[in-house]
Structure formats: structure tokens, C-alpha cells
PDB file of C-alpha atoms in Angstrom:
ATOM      1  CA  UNK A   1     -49.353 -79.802 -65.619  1.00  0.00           C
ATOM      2  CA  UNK A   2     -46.156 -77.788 -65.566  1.00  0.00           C
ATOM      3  CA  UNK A   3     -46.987 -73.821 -64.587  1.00  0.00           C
ATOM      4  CA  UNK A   4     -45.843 -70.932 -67.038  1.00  0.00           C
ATOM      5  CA  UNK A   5     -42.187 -70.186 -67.040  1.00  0.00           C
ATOM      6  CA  UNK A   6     -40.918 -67.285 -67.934  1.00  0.00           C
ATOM      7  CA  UNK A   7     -37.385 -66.807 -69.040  1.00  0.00           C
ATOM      8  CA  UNK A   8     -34.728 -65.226 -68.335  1.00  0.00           C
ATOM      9  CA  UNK A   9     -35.707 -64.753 -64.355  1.00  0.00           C
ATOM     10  CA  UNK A  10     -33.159 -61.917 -63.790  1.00  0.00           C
ATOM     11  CA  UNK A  11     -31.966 -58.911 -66.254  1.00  0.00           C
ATOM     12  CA  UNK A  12     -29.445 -56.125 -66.611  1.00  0.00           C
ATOM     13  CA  UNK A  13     -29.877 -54.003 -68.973  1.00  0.00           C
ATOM     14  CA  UNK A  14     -28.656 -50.637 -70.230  1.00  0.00           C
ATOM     15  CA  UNK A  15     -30.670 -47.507 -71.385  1.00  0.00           C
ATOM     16  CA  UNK A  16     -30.887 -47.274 -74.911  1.00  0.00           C
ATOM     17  CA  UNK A  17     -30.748 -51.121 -75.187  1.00  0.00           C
ATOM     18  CA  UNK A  18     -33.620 -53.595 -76.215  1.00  0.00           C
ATOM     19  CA  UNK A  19     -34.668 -56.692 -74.498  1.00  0.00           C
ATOM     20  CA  UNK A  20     -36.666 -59.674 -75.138  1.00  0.00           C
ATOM     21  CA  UNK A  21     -39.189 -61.553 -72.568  1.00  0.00           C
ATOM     22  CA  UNK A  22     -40.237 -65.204 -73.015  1.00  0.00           C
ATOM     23  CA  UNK A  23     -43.349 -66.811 -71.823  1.00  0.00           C
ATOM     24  CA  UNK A  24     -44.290 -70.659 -71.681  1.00  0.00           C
ATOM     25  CA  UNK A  25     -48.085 -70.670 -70.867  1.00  0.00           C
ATOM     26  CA  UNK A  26     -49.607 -73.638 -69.246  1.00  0.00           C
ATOM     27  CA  UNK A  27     -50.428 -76.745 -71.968  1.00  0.00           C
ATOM     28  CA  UNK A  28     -53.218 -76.325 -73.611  1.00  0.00           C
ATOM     29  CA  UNK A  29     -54.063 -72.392 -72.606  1.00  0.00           C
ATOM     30  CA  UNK A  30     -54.065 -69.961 -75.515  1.00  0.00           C
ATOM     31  CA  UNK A  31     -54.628 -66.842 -73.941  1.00  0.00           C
ATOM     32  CA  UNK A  32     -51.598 -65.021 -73.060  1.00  0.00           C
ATOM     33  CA  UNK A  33     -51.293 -61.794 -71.047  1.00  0.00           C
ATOM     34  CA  UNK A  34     -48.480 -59.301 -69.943  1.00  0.00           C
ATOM     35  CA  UNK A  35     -48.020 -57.228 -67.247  1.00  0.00           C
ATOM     36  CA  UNK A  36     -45.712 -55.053 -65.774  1.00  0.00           C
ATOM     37  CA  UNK A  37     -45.310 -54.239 -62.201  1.00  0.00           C
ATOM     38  CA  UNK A  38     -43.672 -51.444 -60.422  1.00  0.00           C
ATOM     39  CA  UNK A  39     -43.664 -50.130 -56.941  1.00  0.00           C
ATOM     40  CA  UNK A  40     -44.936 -46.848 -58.220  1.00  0.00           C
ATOM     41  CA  UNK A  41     -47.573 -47.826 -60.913  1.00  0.00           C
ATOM     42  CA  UNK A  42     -48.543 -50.847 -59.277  1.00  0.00           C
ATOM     43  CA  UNK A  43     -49.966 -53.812 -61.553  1.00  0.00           C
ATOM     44  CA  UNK A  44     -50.578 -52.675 -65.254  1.00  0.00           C
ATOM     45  CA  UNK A  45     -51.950 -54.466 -68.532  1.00  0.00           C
ATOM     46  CA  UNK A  46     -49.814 -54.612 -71.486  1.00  0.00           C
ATOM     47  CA  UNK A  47     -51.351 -56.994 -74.287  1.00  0.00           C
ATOM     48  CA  UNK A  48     -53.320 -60.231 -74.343  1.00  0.00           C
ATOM     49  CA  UNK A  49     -52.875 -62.560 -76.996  1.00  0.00           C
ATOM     50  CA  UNK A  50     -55.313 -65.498 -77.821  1.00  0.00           C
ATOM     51  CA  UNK A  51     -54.199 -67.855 -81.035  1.00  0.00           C
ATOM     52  CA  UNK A  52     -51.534 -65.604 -82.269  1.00  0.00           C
ATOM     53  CA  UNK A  53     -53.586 -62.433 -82.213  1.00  0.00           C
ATOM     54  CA  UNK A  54     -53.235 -59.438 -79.930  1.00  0.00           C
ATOM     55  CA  UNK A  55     -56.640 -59.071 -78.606  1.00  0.00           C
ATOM     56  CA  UNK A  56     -55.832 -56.314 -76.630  1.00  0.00           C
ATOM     57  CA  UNK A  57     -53.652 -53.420 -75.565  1.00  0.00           C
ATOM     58  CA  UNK A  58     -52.789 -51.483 -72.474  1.00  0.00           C
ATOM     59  CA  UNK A  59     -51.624 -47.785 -72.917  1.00  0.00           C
ATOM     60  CA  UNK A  60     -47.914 -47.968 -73.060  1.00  0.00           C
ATOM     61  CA  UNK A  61     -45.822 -46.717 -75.497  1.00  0.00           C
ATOM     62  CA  UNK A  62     -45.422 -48.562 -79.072  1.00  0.00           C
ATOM     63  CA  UNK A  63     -41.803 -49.501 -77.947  1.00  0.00           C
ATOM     64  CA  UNK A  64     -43.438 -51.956 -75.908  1.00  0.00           C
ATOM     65  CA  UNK A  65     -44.012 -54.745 -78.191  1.00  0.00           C
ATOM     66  CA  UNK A  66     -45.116 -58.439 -78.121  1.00  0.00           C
ATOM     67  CA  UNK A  67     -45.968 -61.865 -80.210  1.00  0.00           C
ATOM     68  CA  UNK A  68     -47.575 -65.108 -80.031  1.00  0.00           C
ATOM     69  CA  UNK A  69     -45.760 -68.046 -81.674  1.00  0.00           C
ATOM     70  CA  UNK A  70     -48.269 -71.051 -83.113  1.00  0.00           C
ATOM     71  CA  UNK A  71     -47.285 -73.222 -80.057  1.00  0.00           C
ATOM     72  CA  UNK A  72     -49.061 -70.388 -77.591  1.00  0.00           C
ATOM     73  CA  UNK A  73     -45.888 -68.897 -76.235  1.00  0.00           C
ATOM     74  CA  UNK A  74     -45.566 -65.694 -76.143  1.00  0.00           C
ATOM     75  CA  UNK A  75     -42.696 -62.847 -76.344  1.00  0.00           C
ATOM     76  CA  UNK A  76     -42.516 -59.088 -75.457  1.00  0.00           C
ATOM     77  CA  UNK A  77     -39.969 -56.888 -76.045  1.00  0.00           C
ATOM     78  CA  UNK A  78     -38.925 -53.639 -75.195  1.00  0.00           C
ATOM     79  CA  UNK A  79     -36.981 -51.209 -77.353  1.00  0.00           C
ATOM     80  CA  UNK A  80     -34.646 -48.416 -76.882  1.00  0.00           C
ATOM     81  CA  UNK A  81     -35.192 -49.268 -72.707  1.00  0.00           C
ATOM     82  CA  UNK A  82     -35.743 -46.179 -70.335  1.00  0.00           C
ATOM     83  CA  UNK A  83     -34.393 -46.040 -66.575  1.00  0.00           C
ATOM     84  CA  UNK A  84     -38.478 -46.428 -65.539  1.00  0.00           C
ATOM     85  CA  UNK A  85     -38.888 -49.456 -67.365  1.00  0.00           C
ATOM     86  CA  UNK A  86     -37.581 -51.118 -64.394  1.00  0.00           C
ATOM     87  CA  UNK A  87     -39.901 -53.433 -63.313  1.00  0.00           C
ATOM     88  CA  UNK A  88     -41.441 -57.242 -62.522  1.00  0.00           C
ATOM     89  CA  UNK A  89     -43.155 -58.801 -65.834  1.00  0.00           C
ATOM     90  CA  UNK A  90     -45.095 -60.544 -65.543  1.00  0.00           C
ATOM     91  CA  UNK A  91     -46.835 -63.480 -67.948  1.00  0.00           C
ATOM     92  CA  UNK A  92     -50.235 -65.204 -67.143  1.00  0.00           C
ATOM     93  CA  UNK A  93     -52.093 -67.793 -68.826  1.00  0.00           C
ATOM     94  CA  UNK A  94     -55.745 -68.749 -68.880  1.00  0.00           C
ATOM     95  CA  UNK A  95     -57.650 -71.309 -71.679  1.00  0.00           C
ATOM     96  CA  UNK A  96     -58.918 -68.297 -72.928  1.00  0.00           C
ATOM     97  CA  UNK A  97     -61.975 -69.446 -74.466  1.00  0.00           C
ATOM     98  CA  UNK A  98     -64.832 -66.875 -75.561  1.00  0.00           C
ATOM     99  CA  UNK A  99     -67.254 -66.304 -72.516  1.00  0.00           C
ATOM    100  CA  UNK A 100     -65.106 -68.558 -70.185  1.00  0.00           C
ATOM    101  CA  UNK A 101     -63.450 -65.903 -68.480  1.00  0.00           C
ATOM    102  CA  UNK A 102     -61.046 -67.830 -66.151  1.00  0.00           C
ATOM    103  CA  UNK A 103     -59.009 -66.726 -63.638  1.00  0.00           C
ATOM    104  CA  UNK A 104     -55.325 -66.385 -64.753  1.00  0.00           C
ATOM    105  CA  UNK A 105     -52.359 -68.051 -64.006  1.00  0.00           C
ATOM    106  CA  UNK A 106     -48.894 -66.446 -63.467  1.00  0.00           C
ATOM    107  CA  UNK A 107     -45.834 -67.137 -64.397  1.00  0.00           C
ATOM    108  CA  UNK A 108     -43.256 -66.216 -61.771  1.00  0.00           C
ATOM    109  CA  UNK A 109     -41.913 -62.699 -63.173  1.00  0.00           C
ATOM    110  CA  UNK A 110     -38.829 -61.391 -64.739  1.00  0.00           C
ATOM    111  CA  UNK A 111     -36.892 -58.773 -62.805  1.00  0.00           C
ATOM    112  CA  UNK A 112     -35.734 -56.066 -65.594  1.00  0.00           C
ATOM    113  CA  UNK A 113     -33.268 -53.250 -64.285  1.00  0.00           C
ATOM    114  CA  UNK A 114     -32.250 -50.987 -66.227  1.00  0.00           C
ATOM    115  CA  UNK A 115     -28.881 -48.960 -65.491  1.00  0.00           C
TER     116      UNK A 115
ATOM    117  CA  UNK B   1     -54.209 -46.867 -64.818  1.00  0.00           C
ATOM    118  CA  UNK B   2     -56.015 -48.636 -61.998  1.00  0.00           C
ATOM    119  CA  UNK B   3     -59.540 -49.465 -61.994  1.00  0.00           C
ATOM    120  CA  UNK B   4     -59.878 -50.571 -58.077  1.00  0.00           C
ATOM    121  CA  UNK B   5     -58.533 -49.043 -55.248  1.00  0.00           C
ATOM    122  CA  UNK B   6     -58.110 -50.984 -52.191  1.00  0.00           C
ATOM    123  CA  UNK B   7     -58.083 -50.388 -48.475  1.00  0.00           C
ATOM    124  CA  UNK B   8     -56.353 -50.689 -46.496  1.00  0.00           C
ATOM    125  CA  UNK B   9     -53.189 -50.257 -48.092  1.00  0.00           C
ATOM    126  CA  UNK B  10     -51.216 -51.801 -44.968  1.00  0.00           C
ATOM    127  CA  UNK B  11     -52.796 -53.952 -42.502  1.00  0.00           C
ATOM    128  CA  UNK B  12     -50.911 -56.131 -39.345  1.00  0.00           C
ATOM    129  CA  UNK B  13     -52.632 -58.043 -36.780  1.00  0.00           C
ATOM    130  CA  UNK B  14     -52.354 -61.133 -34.835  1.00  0.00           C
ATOM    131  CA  UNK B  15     -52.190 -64.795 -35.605  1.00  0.00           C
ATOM    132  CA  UNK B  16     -55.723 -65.764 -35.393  1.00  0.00           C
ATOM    133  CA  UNK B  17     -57.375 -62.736 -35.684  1.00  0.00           C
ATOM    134  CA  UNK B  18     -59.748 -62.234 -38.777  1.00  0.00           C
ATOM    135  CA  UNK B  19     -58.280 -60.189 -41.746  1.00  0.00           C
ATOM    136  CA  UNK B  20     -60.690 -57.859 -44.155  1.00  0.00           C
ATOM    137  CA  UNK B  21     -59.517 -56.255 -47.257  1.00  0.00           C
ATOM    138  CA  UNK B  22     -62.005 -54.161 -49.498  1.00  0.00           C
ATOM    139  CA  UNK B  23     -61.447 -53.301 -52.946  1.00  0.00           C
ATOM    140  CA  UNK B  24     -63.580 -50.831 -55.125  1.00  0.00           C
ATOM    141  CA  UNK B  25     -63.637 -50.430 -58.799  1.00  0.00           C
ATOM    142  CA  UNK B  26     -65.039 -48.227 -60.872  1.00  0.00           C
ATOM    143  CA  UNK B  27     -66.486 -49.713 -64.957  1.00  0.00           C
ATOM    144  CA  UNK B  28     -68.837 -52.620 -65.045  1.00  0.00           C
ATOM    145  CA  UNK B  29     -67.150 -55.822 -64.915  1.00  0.00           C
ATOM    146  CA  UNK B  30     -67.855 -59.629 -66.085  1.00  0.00           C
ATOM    147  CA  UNK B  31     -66.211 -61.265 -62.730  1.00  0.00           C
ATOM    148  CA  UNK B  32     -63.516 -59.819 -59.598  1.00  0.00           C
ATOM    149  CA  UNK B  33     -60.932 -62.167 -58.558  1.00  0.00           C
ATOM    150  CA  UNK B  34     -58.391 -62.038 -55.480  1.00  0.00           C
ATOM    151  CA  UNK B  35     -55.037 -63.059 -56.103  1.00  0.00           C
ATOM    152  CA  UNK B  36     -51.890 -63.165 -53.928  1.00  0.00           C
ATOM    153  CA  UNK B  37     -48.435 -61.793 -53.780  1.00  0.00           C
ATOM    154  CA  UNK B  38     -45.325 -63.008 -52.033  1.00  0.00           C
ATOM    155  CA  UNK B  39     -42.063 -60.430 -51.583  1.00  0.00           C
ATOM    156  CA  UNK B  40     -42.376 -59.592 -55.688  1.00  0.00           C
ATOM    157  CA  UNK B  41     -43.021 -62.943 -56.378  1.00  0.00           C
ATOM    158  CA  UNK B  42     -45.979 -63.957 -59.263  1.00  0.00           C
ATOM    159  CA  UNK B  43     -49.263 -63.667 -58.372  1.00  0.00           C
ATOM    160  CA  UNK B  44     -51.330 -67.019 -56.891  1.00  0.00           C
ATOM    161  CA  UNK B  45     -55.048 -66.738 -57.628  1.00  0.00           C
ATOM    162  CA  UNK B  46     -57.368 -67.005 -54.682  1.00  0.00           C
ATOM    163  CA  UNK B  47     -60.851 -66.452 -55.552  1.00  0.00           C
ATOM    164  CA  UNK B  48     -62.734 -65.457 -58.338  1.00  0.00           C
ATOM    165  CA  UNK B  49     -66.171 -64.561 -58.203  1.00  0.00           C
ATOM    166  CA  UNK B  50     -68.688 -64.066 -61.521  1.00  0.00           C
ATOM    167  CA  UNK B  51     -70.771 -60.478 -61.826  1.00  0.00           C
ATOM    168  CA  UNK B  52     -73.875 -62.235 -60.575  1.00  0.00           C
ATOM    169  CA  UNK B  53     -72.655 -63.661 -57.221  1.00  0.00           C
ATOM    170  CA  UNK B  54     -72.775 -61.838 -53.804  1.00  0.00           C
ATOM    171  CA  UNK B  55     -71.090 -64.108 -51.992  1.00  0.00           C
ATOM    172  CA  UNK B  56     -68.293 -67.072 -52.602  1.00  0.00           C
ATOM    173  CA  UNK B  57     -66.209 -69.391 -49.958  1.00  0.00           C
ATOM    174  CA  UNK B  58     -62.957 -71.469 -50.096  1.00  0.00           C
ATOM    175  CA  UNK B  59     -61.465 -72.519 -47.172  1.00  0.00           C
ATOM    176  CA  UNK B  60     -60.607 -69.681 -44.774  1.00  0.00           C
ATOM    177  CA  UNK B  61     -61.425 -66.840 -47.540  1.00  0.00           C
ATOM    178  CA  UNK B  62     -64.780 -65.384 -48.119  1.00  0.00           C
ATOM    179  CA  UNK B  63     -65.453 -63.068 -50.708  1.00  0.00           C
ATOM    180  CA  UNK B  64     -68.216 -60.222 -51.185  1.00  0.00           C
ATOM    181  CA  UNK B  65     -69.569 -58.489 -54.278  1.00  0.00           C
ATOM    182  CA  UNK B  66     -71.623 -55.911 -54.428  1.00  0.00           C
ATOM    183  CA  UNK B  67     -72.200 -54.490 -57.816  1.00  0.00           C
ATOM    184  CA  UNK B  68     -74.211 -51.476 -57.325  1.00  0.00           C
ATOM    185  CA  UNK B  69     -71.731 -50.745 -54.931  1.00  0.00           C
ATOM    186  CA  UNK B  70     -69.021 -51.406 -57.227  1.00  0.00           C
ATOM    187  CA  UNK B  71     -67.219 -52.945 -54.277  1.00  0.00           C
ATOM    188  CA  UNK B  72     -66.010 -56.667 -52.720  1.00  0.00           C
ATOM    189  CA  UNK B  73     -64.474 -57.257 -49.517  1.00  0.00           C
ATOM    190  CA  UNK B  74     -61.477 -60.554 -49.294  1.00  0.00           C
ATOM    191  CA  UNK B  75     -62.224 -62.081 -45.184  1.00  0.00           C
ATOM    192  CA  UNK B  76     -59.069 -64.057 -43.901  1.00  0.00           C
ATOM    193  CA  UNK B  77     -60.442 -66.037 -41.169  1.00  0.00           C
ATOM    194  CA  UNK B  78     -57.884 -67.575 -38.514  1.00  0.00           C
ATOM    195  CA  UNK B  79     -55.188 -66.025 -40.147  1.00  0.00           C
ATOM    196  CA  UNK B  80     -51.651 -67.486 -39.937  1.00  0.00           C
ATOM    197  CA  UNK B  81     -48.317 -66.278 -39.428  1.00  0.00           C
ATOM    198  CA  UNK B  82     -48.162 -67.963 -43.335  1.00  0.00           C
ATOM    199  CA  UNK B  83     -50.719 -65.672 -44.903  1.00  0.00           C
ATOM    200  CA  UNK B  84     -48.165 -62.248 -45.266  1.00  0.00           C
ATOM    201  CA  UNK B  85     -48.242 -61.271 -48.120  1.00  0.00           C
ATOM    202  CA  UNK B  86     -49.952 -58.564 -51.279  1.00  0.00           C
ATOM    203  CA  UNK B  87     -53.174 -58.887 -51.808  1.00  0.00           C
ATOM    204  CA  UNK B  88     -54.459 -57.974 -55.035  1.00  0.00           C
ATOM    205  CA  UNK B  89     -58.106 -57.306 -56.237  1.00  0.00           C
ATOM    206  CA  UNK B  90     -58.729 -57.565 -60.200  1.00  0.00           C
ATOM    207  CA  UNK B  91     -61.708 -57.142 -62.138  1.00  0.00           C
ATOM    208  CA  UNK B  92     -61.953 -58.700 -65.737  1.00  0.00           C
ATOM    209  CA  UNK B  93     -63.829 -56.536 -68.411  1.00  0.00           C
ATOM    210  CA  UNK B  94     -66.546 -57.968 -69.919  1.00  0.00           C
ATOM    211  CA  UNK B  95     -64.351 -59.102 -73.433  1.00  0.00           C
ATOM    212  CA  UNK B  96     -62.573 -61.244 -70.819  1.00  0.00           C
ATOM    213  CA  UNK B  97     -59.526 -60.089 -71.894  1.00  0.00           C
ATOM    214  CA  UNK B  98     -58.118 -57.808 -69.702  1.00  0.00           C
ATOM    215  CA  UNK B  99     -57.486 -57.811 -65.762  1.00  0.00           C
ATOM    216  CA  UNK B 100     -57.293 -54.464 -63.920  1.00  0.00           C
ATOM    217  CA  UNK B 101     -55.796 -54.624 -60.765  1.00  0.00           C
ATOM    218  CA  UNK B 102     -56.323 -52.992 -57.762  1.00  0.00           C
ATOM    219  CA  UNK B 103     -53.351 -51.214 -55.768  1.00  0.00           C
ATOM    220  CA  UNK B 104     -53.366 -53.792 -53.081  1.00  0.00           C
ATOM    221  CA  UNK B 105     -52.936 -54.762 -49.363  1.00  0.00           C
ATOM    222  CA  UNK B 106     -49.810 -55.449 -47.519  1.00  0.00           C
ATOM    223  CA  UNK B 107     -51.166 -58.071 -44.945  1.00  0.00           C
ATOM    224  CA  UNK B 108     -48.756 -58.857 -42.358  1.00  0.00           C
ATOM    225  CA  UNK B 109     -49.358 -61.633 -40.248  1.00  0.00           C
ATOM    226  CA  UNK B 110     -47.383 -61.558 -36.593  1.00  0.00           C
ATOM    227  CA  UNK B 111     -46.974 -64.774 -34.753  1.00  0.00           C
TER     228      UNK B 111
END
């Protein structure tokens, strides 16, 4: 099976702009998950999806953002972008069935850096 | 914020020598898993291991839970030049659907 892709690898961004983040979870997973990463706040939780529904949240701000689409992949996006939104995010993917609690598997990150 | 903290945060030592990383955390949890980093890279998973294990094996890793303890410990054995890298510990809450990592380890590997 392919791995989850995330797309665009690499992005330059502005502050003040917005930017979206794509996810392809593995075939057949439905559980999405979002992370971001920075060398300061280390690994943090943004939102899981499962079928189209956010299951859960992380505590970041409500310009943080996401969806699932009907075919499992997932978006996030980021609105009006601060300088400390700089970061690795990060998608994983797991079947995400109730009381299987798999281990997750990552996609390979997108670089956002914001000028 | 982060539920584990790990120690140590840096850690270099030989090729062949053992490597041991421990990782506390703090809320109950349903399992712990280890997962690896390369140079900002995405994270390879390792090892997970369920609430009601003490112990679990694959390969050259060995990995420790100890709930009342609130604590697991990631053994490298015969470690190779190949094995630098983050390592991560991350506990999954018990609505499986959330991982909360740990800060990690910097293992570095010298040959």
C-alpha cells in the first residue's frame, strides 16, 4: 500500500496570509490526525478526524482549522498566519476503528515558514 | 502541552553499545508507543505496547511499561551507526484518538 502523502512538501508564506495543508491517508484508514511540530513546543495534537467528523481537538487557536473529504483525506488550514506558526505538519493515519487503537502512520511533513 | 517527558534529552555512545531511553507521562493511558525521527523527517513507528503489558520485543528494541509508575523505558541493543536519530514516546488516551508525545531523545550513534 502506498504511505500518506502530504502535499505541498515545502511552503513560503507571509504573515497575515492563509494556507492550506493536504493529506492522503493510507487506503482504507479513516482516522486522520494533525500535528504540528516545532523546535520549541515539540510534537503537538491538532484534530483527529474519523469518517468526516472531527473527533477531537488540541488547544490551538480557532484559526487553525481542518476537514475530512468522503474519500478520507483530510485538509487543515491556517488563517491570517503568525511568524510562530512556523513549523513541520504533520499528517498520520491509522484504521481508526473504535477500541482498535493502532499505532499511527505518518505522512512525511510539510515545512511551513512564515516570513 | 506534553504529557511525557523523556530522559535523556541527548544521548551519544558507541556503535555497539546498548542505548536506554525512559519516558514518563502523567494521565492514564489505553497503550504507549515509540516512534522515530530522522533530521525533521515524519515519524516511523517502532513499538507500541497496550496498558496491560509490562514488557514487549521486536528485533533489537525492548520496551517497558510500568503503569503505576506511569513510566516505559525504549532499550537499543547493538546499536548502529544507522540508529541516530529522535526518539519519541507517545501515549494514546483511552478514546484512542489522540497521541501525546513526549519531548524526545536525540540518540546519536558514533561509528
Amino acid at each position: 500500500k502506498a504511505g500518506v502523502t502530504q502535499t505541498p512538501r515545502y511552503l513560503i508564506k507571509t504573515r497575515g496570509q492563509q494556507v492550506t495543508l493536504s493529506c492522503s491517508p493510507i487506503s482504507g484508514h479513516r482516522s486522520v490526525s494533525w500535528y504540528q511540530q516545532t523546535p520549541g513546543q515539540g510534537l503537538q495534537f491538532l484534530f483527529e478526524y474519523f469518517s468526516e467528523t472531527q473527533r477531537n481537538k488540541g488547544n490551538f487557536p480557532g484559526r487553525f482549522s481542518g476537514r475530512q473529504f468522503s474519500n478520507s483525506r483530510s485538509e487543515m488550514n491556517v488563517s491570517t498566519l503568525e511568524l510562530g506558526d512556523s513549523a513541520l505538519y504533520l499528517c498520520a493515519s491509522s484504521p481508526g476503528l473504535a477500541l482498535s487503537y493502532n499505532e499511527q502512520f505518518f505522512g512525511p511533513g510539510t515545512r511551513l515558514t512564515v516570513l | 502541552s506534553q504529557q511525557g517527558e523523556e530522559d535523556p534529552q541527548a544521548l551519544s555512545i558507541q556503535e555497539g553499545e546498548n542505548a536506554t531511553m525512559n519516558c514518563s507521562y502523567k494521565t492514564s493511558i489505553n497503550n504507549l508507543q515509540w516512534y522515530r525521527q530522522n533530521s525533521g523527517r515524519g515519524l516511523v513507528h517502532l513499538i507500541l505496547i497496550r496498558s496491560n503489558e509490562r514488557e514487549k520485543h521486536s528485533g533489537r528494541l525492548r520496551v517497558t511499561l510500568d503503569t503505576s509508575k506511569k513510566s516505559s523505558s525504549l532499550l537499543i541493543t547493538a546499536s548502529r551507526a544507522a540508529d541516530t536519530a529522535s526518539y519519541f514516546c507517545a501515549t494514546m488516551n483511552n478514546a484512542g484518538n489522540m497521541l501525546t508525545f513526549g519531548g524526545g531523545t536525540r540518540l546519536m550513534v558514533k561509528p
